[in-house]
Coordinates of C-alpha atoms in Angstrom, one line a residue:
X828 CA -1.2 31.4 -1.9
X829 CA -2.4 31.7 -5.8
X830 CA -4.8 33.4 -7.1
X831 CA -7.2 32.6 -9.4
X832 CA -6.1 35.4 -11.8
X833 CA -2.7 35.2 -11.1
X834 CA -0.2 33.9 -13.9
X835 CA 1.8 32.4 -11.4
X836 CA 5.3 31.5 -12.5
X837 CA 7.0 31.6 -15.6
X838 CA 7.4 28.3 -17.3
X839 CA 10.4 26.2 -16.9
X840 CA 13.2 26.2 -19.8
X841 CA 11.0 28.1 -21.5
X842 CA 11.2 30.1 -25.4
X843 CA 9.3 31.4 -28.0
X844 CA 8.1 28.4 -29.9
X845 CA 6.5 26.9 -26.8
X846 CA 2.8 26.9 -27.7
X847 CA 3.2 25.1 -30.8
X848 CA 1.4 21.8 -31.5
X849 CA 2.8 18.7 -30.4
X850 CA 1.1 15.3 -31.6
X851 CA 0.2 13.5 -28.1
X852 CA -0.2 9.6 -28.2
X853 CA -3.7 8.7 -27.1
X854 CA -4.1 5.7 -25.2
X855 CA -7.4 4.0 -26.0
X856 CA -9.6 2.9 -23.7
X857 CA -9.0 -0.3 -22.7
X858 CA -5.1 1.0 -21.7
X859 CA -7.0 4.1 -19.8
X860 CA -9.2 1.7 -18.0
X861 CA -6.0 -0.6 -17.1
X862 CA -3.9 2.7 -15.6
X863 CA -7.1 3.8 -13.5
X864 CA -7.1 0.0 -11.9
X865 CA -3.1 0.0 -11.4
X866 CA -3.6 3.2 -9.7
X867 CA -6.7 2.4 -7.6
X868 CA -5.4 -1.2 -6.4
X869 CA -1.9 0.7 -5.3
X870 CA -4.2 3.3 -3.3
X871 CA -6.2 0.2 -1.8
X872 CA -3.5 -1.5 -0.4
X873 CA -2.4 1.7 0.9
X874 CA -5.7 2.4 2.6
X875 CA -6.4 -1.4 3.6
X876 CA -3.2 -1.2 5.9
X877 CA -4.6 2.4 7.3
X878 CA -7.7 1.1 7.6
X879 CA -7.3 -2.2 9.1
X880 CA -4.9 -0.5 11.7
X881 CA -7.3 2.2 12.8
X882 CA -10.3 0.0 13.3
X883 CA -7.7 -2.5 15.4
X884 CA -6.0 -0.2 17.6
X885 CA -7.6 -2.0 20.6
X886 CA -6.0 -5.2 19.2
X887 CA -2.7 -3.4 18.9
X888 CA -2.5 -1.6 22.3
X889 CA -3.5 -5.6 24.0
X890 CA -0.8 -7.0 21.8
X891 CA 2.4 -4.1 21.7
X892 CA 1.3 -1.7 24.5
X893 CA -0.5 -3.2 27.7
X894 CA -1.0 -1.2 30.3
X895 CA -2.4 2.8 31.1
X896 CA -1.9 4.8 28.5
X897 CA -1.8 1.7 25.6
X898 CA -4.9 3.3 23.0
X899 CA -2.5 6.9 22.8
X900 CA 0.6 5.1 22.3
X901 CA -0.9 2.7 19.5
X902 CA -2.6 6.3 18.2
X903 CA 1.2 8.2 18.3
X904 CA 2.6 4.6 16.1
X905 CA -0.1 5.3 13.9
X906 CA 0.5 9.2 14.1
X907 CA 4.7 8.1 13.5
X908 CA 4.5 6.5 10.1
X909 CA 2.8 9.7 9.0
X910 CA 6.0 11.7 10.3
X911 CA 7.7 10.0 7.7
X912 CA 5.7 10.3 4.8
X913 CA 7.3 13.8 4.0
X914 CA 10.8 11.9 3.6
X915 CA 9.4 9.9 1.0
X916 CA 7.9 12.5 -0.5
X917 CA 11.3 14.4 -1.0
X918 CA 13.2 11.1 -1.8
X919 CA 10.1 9.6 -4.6
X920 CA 8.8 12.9 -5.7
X921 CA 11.7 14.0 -7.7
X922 CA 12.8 10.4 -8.5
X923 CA 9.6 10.4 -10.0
X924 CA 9.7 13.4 -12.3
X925 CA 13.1 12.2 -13.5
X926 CA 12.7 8.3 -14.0
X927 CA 9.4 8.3 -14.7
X928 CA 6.0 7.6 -12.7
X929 CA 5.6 3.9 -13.2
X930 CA 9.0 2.7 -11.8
X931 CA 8.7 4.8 -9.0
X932 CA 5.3 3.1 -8.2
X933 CA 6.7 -0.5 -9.1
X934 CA 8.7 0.1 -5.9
X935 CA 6.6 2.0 -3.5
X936 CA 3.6 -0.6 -3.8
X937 CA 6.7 -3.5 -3.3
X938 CA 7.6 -1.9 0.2
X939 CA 4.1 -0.7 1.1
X940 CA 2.6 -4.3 0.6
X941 CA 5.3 -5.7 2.0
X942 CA 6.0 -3.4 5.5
X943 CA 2.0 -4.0 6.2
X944 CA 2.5 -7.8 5.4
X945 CA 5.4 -8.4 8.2
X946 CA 3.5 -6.3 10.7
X947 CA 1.1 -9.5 10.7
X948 CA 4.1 -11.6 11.2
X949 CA 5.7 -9.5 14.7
X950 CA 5.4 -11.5 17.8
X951 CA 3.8 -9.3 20.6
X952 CA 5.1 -8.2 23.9
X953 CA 4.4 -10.9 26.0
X954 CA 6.8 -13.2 23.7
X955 CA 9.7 -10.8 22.7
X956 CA 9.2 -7.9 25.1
X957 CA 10.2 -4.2 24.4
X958 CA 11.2 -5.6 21.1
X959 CA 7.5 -6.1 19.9
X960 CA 7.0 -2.6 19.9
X961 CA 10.1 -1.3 18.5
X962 CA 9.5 -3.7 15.4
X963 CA 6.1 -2.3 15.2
X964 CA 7.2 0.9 14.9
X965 CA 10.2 0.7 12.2
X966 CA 7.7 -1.0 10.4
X967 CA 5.5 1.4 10.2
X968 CA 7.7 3.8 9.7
X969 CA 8.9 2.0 6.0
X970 CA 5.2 1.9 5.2
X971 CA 4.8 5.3 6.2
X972 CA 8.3 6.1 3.7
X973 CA 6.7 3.8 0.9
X974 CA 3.4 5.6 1.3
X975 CA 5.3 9.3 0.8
X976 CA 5.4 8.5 -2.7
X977 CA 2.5 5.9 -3.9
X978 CA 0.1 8.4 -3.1
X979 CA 1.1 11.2 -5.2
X980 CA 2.4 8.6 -7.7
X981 CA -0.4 7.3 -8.7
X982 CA -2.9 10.1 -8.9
X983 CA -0.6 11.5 -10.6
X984 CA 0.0 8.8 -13.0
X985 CA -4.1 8.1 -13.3
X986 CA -4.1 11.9 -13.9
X987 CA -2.1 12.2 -17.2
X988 CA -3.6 8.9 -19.0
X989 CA -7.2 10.4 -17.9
X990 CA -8.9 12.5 -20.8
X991 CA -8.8 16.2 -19.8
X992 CA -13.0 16.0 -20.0
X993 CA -13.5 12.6 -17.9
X994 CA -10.4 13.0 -15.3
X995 CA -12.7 13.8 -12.6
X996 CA -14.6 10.8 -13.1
X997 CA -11.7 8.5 -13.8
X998 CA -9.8 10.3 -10.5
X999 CA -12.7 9.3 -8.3
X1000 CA -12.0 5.6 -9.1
X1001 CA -8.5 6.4 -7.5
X1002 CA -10.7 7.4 -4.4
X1003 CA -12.8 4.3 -4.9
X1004 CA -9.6 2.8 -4.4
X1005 CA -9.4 4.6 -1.1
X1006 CA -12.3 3.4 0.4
X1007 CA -12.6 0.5 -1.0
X1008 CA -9.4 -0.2 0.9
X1009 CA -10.9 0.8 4.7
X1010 CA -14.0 -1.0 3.9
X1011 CA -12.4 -4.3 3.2
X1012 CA -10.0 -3.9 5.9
X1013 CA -13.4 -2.9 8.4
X1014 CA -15.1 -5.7 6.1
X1015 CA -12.4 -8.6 7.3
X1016 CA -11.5 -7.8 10.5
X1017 CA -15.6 -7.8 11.4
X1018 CA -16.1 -10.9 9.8
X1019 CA -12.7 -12.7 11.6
X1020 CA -14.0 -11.4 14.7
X1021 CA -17.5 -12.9 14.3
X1022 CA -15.6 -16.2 13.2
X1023 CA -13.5 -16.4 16.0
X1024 CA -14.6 -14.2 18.6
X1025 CA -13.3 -11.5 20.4
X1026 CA -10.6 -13.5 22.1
X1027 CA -9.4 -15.2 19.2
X1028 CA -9.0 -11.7 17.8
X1029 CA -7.1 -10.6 20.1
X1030 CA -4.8 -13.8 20.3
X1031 CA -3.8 -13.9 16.8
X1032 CA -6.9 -13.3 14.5
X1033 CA -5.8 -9.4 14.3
X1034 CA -2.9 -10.6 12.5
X1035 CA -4.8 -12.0 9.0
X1036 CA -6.1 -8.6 7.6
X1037 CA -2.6 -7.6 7.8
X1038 CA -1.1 -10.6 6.0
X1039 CA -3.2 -9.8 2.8
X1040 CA -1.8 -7.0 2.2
X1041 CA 0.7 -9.1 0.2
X1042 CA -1.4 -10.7 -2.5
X1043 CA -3.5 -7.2 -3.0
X1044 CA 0.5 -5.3 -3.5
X1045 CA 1.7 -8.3 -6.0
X1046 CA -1.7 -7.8 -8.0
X1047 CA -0.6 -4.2 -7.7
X1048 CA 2.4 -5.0 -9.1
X1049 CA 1.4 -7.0 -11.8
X1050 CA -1.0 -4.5 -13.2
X1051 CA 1.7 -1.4 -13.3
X1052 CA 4.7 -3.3 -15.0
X1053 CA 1.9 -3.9 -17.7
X1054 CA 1.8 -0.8 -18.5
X1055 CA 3.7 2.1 -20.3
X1056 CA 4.6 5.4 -18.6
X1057 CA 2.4 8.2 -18.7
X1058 CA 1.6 9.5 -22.4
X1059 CA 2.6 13.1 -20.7
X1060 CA 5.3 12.3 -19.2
X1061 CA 6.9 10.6 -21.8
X1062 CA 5.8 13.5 -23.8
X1063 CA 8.0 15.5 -21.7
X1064 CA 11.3 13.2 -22.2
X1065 CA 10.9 12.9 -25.9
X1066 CA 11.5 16.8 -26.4
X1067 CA 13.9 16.7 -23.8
X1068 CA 12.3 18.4 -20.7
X1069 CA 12.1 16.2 -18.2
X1070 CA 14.2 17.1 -15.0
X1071 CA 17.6 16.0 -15.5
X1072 CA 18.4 15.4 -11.1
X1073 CA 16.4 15.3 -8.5
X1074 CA 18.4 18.2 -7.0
X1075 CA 17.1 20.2 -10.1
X1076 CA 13.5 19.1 -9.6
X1077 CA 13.7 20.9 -6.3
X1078 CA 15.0 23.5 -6.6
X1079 CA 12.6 24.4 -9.6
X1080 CA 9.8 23.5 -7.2
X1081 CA 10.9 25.7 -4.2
X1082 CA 12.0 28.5 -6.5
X1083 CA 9.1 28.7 -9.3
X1084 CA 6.0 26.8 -7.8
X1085 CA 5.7 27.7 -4.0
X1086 CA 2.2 29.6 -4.6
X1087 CA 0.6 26.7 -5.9
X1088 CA 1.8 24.5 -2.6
X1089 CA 0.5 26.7 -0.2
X1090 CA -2.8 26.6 -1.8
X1091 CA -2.5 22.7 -1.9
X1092 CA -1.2 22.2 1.8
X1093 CA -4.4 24.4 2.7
X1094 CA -6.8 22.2 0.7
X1095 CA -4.9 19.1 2.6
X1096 CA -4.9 20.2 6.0
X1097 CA -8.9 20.1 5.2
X1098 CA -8.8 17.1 3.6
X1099 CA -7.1 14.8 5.8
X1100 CA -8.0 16.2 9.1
X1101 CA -11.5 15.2 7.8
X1102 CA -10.7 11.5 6.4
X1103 CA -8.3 10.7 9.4
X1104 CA -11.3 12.2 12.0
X1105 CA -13.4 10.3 9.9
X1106 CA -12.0 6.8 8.8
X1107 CA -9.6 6.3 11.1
X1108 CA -10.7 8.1 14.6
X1109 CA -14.6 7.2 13.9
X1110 CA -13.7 3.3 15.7
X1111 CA -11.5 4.6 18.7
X1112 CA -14.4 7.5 19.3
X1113 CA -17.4 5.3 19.7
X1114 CA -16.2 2.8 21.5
X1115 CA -14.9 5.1 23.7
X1116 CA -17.5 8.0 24.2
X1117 CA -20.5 5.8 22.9
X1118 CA -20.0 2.7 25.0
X1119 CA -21.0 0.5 21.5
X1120 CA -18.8 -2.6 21.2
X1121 CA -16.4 -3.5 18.4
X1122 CA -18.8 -5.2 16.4
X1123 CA -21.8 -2.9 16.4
X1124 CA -18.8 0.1 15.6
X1125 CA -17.1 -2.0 12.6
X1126 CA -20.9 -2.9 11.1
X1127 CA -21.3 1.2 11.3
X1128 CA -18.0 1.9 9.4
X1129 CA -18.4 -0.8 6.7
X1130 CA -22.1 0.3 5.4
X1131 CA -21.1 4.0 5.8
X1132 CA -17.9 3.4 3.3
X1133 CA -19.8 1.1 1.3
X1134 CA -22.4 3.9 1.0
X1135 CA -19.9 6.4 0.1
X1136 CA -18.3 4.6 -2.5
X1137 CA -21.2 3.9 -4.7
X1138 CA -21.5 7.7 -4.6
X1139 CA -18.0 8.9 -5.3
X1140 CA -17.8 8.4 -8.9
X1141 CA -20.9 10.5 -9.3
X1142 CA -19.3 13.2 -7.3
X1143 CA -16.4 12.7 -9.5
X1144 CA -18.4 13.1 -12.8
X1145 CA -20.3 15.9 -11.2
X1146 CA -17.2 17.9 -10.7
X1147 CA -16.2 17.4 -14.7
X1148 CA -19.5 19.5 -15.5
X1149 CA -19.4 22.4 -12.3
X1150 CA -15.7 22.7 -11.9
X1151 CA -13.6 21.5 -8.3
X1152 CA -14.2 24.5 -7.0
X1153 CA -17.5 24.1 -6.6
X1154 CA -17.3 20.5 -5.5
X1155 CA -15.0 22.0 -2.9
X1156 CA -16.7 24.8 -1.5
X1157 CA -19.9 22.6 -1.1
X1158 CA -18.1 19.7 0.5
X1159 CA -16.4 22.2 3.5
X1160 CA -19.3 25.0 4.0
X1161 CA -21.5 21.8 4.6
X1162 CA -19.0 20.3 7.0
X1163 CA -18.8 23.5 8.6
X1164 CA -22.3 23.5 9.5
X1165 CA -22.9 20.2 10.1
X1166 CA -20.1 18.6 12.1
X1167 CA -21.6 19.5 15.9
X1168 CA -25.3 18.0 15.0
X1169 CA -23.9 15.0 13.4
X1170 CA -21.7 14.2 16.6
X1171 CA -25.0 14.9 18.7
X1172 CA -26.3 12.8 16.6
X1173 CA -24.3 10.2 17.2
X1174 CA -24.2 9.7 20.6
X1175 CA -27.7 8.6 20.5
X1176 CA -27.1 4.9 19.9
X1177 CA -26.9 2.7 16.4
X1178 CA -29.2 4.1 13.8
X1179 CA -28.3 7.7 14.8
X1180 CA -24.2 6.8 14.6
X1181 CA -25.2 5.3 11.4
X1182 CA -27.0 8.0 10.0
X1183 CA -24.8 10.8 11.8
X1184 CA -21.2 9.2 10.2
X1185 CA -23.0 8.7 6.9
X1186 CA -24.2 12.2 6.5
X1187 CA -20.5 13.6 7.2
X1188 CA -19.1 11.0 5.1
X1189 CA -21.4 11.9 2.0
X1190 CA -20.5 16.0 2.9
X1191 CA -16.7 14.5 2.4
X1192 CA -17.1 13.3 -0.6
X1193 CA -17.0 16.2 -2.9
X1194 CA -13.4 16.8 -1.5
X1195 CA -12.2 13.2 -1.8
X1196 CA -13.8 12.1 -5.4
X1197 CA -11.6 15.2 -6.8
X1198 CA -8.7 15.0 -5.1
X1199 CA -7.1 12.9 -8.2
X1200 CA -8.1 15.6 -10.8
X1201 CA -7.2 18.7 -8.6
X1202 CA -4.0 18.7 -7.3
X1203 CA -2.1 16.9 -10.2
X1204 CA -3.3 19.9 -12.4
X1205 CA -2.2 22.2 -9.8
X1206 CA 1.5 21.7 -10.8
X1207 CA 3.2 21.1 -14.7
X1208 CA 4.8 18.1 -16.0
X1209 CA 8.2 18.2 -15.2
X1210 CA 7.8 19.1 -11.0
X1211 CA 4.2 17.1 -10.8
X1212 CA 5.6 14.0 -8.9
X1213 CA 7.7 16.3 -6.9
X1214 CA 5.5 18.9 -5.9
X1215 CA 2.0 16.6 -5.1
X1216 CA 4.1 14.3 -2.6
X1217 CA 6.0 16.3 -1.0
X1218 CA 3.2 18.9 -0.6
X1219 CA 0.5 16.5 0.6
X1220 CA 3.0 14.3 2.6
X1221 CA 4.2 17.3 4.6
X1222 CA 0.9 18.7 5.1
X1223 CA -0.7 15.1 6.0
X1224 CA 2.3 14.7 8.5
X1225 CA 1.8 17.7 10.3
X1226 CA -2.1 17.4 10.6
X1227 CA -3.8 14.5 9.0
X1228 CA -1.6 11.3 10.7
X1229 CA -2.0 13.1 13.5
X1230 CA -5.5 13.6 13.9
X1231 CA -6.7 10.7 15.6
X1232 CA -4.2 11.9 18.6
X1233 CA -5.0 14.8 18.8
X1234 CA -8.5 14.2 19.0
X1235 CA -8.1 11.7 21.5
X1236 CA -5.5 14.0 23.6
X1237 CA -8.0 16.8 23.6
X1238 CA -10.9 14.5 24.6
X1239 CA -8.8 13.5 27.2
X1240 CA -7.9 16.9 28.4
X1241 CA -11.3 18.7 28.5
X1242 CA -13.9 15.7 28.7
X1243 CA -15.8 17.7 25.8
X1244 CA -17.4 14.7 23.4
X1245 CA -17.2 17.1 20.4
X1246 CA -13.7 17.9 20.1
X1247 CA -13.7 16.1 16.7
X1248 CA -16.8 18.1 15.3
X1249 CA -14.4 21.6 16.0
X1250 CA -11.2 19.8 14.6
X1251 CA -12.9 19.3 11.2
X1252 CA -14.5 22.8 11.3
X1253 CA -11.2 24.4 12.1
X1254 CA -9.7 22.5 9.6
X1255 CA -12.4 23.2 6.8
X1256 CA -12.0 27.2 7.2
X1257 CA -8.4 26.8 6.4
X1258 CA -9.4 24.7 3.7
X1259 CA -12.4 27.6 2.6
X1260 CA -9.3 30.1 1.9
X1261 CA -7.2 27.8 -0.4
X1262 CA -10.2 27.0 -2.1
X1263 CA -10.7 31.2 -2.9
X1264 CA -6.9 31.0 -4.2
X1265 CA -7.0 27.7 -6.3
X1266 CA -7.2 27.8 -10.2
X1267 CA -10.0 26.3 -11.6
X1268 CA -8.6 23.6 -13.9
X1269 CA -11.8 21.3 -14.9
X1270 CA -11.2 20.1 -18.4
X1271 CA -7.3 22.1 -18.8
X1272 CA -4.9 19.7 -20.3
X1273 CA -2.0 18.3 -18.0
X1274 CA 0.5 18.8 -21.0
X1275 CA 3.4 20.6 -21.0
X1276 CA 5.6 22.9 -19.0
X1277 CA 3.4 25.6 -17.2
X1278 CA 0.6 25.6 -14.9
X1279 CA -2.7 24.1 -16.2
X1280 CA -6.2 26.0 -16.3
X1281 CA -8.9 26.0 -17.6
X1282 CA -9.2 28.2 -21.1
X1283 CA -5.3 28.2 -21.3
X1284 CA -3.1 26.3 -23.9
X1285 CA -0.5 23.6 -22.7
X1286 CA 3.1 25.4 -23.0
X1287 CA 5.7 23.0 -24.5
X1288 CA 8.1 22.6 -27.3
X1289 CA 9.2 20.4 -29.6

């Protein structure tokens, strides 16, 4: 992993004239506010699907996998599309860093919208058979490819239109995006099943959150092919420095910048253990070990989100004056020591599950209103794209997608309620010790070819 002190590695194609001035078009506000929505709505509809899925895997398991053992085989689909993530990561990453970030996206949010859209449309088992599933599954597997790359696209596309001094601010709005998408997706399918009931739901009403997806990727769409690349990134091609393959994007990555992605799969793995236990598991776990029905659990989840999203682009501000690090360490010692009370907590019936998910939810948030500003700023220009997707895909794959199986598997095996609370806490000391090796880079410029931190000059050339 990287040290704070260390200078990591040398920059790429680089030569003595490299810290001169460049002049760097500024886009005004208006366009910075414009990028921030293209970037957010892209995240939503990412989220939405996630969401919608995780709070209907009941739905899912009556309608594709009937019978014992339905719930973990509608947790390992959900687990699957993550498993592919890291492909798209390899395949849009470097695509990225070569063509630019906002064609890349143009097509990711085109499949993503459009994979969660003809999931609505499958027939289930009892109508096609064996072939439900399988349909289920390849679908989720192209959102799962999409997704590999709109992730990492867009912060990193918010990232280098955001001024250096407010990109912690303007990131959160990418994570407002975030849960703005599992809210609405909790929002709709609470409100369609107290419109049509729990059979209705279960019939065919689980399919309309799924069909939106389609309107929220073409507004998504519309609102990125209004808007120029990157000012950074076309910084980068007008002096000639962007990567001229794929092939040579990755190999610079592997060869020059593998520090940095250790440090950024650790902060991950804390991360996304955390949202997936959190977001996605949350539904399955108290219907399961708390005995509350769907309703009651989707009414807990919606004012929770809703709670933390009104507070996420304070955190984000907040981490603009103290640094990430800071924001970090806060957000996983406090998860640390307050994981097992909460899940006590919780078991005690609404009000407690309320107040137990909210206070874990607001201990997240630190982490995920910074994750826009951190880990683009963890890698330069030319191999940002690149090395944020496949970094956070991999990592994701291996232990965020994963975590609502696991959790359940391990429930299953021992019978112990709080196998979550020590999944998060394992995961956040991990997280603790790429936090002591990150840079600090509030207010560094994302410019040019070397590493950004804080106190240090972008490297680049004319």
């Amino acid at each position: 992993m990287n040290s704070a002190n260390d200078p990591g590695p040398p920059a790429a194609h680089a030569h003595p004239d490299q810290d001169r001035a460049t002049t760097l078009p500024v886009p005004d506000a208006s366009t910075v506010r414009r990028a921030v929505a293209a970037s957010a709505i892209g995240n939503a509809t990412e989220w939405f699907d996630y969401g919608v899925y995780g709070v209907s895997v009941a739905y899912i398991t009556y309608n594709f996998f009937p019978g014992e053992g339905g719930t973990l085989l509608a947790l390992s689909t959900f687990a699957l599309s993550f498993l592919v993530r890291p492909l798209g990561g390899l395949f849009w990453g470097p695509l990225g860093d070569r063509l630019g970030r906002k064609r890349v996206l143009a097509l990711t949010i085109i499949l993503m919208a459009a994979a969660t859209f003809c999931l609505g449309l499958i027939p289930n088992v009892q109508t096609i058979g064996v072939a439900a599933p399988i349909l289920l599954v390849l679908l989720r597997m192209v959102q799962g490819f999409s997704t590999g790359g709109e992730y990492g696209g867009a912060a990193t596309f918010m990232a280098e239109y955001a001024p250096d001094k407010k990109r912690g601010f303007l990131g959160s709005f990418l994570e407002f995006g975030t849960l703005a998408g599992f809210a609405l997706g909790s929002l709709i399918v609470l409100l369609a099943g107290l419109a049509i009931g729990e059979a209705g739901m279960m019939e065919w009403g689980w399919r309309i959150p799924f069909l939106l997806a389609g309107p929220l990727g073409l507004i998504g769409l519309y609102l990125r092919t209004r808007l120029a690349d990157s000012p950074v990134f076309r910084e980068l091609e007008e002096i000639g420095h962007a990567e001229s393959s794929a092939g040579t994007a990755l190999k610079d990555l592997f060869r020059l910048y593998w520090r940095p992605m250790l440090t950024m799969a650790g902060l991950v793995i804390a991360l996304n253990v955390v949202n997936y236990t959190l977001l996605s598991y949350m539904p399955t776990y108290l219907e399961g070990q708390t005995g509350m029905d769907a309703q009651t659990v989707l009414t807990i989840m919606f004012l929770a989100q809703f709670a933390m999203m009104l507070v996420i682009p304070f955190a984000g501000a907040l981490s603009d004056r103290l640094g990430r690090k800071p924001m970090w360490y806060l957000s996983l010692i406090g998860l640390i020591v307050l994981a097992v009370p909460m899940y006590l907590l919780m078991a005690n019936g609404f009000w407690w599950a309320l107040l137990g998910f909210a206070v874990l939810g607001l201990l997240y948030i630190p982490q995920l209103a910074t994750i826009s500003a951190t880990f683009p700023a963890m890698f330069p220009t030319q191999v940002r794209f690149a090395g944020f997707a496949i970094t956070y895909n991999v990592a994701t794959a291996l232990f965020g997608g994963t975590a609502p199986l696991a959790n359940q598997a391990l429930i299953d095996a021992t019978a112990n309620p709080l196998i979550p609370a020590f999944y998060m806490m394992g995961a956040c000391v991990i997280g603790l010790i790429a936090v002591s090796t990150m840079r600090e880079t509030v207010g560094a410029s994302l410019r040019g070819t070397a590493i950004p931190e804080t106190g240090k000059m972008p490297v680049i050339s004319r």
